[in-house]
CSV table of C-alpha atoms in Angstrom, one decimal:
chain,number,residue,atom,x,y,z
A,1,UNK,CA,62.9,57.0,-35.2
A,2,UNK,CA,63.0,58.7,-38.3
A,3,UNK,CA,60.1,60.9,-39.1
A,4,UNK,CA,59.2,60.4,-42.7
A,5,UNK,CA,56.4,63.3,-43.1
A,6,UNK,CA,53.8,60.0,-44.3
A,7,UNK,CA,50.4,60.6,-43.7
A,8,UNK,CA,49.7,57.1,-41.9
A,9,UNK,CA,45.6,55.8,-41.7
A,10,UNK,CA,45.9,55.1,-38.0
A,11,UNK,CA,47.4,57.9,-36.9
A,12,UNK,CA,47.3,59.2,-33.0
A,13,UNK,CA,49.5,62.0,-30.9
A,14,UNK,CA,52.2,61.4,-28.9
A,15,UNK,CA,50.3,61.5,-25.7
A,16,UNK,CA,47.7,59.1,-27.3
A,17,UNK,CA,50.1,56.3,-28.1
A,18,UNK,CA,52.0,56.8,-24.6
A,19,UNK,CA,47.9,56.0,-23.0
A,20,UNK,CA,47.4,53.1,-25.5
A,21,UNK,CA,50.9,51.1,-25.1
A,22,UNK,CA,52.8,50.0,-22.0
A,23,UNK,CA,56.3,52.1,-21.8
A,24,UNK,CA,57.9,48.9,-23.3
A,25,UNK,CA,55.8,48.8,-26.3
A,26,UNK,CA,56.3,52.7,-26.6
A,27,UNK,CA,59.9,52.2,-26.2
A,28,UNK,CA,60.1,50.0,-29.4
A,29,UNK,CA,56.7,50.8,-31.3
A,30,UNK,CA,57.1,54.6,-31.2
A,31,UNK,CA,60.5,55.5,-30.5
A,32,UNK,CA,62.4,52.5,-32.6
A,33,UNK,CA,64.1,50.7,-29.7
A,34,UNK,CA,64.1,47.0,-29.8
A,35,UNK,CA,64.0,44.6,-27.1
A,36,UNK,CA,66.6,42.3,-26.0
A,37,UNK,CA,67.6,39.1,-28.2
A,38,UNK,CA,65.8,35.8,-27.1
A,39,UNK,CA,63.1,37.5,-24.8
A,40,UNK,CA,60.5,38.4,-26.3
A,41,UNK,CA,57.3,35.9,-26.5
A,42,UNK,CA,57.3,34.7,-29.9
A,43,UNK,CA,60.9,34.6,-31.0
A,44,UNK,CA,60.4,30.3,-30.5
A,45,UNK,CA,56.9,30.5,-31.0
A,46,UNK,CA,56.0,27.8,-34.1
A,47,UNK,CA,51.7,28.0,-33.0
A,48,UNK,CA,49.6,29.1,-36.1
A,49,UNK,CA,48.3,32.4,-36.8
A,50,UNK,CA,48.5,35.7,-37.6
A,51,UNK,CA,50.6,38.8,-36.1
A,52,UNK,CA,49.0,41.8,-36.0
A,53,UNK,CA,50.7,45.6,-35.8
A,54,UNK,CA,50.7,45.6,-31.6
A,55,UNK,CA,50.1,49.3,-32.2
A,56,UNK,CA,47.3,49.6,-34.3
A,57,UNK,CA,46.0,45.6,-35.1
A,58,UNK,CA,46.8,45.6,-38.5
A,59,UNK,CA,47.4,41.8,-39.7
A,60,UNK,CA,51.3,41.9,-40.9
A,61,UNK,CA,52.6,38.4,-40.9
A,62,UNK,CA,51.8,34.5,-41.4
A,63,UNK,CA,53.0,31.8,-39.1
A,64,UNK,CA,53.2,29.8,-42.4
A,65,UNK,CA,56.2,32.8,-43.5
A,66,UNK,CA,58.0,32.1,-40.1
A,67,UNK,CA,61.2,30.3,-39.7
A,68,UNK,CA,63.8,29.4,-37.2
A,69,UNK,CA,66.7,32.0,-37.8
A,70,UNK,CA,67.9,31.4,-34.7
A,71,UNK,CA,68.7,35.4,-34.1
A,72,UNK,CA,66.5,35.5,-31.3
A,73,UNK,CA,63.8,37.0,-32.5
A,74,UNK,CA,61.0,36.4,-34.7
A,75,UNK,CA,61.6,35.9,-38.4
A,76,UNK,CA,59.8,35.6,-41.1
A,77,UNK,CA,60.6,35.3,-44.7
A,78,UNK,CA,57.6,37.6,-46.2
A,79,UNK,CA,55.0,40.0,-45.0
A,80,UNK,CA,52.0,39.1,-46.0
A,81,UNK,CA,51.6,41.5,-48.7
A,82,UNK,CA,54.3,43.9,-49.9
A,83,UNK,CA,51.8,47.1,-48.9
A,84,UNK,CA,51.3,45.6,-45.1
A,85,UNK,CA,54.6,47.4,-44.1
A,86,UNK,CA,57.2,50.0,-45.3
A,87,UNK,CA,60.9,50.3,-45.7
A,88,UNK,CA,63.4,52.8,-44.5
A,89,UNK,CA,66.6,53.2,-44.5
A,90,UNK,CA,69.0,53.2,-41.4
A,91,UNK,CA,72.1,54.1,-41.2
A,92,UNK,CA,72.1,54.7,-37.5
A,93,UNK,CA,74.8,52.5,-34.9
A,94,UNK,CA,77.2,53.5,-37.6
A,95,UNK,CA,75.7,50.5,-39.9
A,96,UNK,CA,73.1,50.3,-43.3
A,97,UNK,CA,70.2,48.7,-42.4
A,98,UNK,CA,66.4,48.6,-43.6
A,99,UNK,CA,64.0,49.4,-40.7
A,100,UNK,CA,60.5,47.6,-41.2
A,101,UNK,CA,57.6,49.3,-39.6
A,102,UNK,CA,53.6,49.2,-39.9
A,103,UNK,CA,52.3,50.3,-43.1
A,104,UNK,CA,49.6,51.5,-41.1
A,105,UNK,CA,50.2,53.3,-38.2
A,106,UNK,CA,54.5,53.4,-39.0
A,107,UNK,CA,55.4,51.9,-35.8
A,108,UNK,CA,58.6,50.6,-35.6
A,109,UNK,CA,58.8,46.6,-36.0
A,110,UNK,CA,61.8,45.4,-37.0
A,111,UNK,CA,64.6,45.4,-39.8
A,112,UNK,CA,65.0,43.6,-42.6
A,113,UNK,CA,67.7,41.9,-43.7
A,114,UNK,CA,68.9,39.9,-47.1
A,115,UNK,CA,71.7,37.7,-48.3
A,116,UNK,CA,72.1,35.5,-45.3
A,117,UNK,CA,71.7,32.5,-47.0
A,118,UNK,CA,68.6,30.9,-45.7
A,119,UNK,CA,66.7,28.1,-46.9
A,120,UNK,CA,63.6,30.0,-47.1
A,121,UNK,CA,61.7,30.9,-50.4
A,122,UNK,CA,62.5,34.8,-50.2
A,123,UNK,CA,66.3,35.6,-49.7
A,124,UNK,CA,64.8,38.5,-47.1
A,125,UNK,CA,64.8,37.4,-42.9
A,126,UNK,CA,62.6,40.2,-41.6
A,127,UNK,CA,63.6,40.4,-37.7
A,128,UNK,CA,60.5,41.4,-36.0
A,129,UNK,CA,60.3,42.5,-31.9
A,130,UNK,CA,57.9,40.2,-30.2
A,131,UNK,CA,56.7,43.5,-28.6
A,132,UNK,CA,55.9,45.3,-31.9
A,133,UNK,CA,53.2,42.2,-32.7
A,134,UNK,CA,50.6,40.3,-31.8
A,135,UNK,CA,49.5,37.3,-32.7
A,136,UNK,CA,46.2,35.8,-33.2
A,137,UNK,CA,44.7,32.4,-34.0
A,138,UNK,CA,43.2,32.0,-37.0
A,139,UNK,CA,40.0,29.3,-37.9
A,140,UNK,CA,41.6,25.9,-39.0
């Protein structure tokens, strides 16, 4: 993962993070991995609520912003607010891509991606590892 010398408002050691998430979640979370296509628990969820940062519980995302890309992972079309994550560039696996991580803690989440032609109201598919969120019900 690149470090990007940011000051974050949750912000733990190393060892701290490794006690607090399963290797998995570390794996992705801390390090920048990302799971496998089509495994994770919520890349067919469609239930209503909230995803929160897995690291650090910061509300990121809307089930009303999530859509059927059919990537096999979660997508969404919009954060819930612009300051809810970051934006990096990454240029590693020899391709330019924009990483997406917590604006809170900077765990790694995702990347996101534009021009892919969508029906959505964004033109922006922000592909999101299950295991970097959480979600939660919210009060109908």
């Amino acid at each position: 993962m690149h470090d990007t010398g940011r000051q974050y408002p949750v912000t733990l050691t190393d060892d701290q993070w490794r006690e607090r998430l399963t290797a998995a979640e570390y794996q992705v979370l801390r390090k920048g991995g990302t799971e496998r296509a089509f495994t994770g628990e919520y890349w067919d969820d469609h239930t209503e609520g909230v995803y929160a940062c897995r690291a650090c519980d910061a509300v990121l995302f809307r089930s009303a912003e999530k859509f059927d890309s059919h990537c096999g992972w979660p997508s969404f079309w919009a954060p819930m607010a612009g300051d809810r994550v970051e934006y990096i560039e990454d240029t590693t696996l020899g391709m330019r891509r924009v990483e997406v991580r917590c604006a809170a803690c900077g765990s790694h989440l995702g990347h996101v991606f534009e021009g892919e032609g969508y029906d959505t109201p964004t033109d922006q598919r922000f592909c999101i590892n299950s295991i970097s969120i959480r979600r939660e019900a919210t009060d109908s």
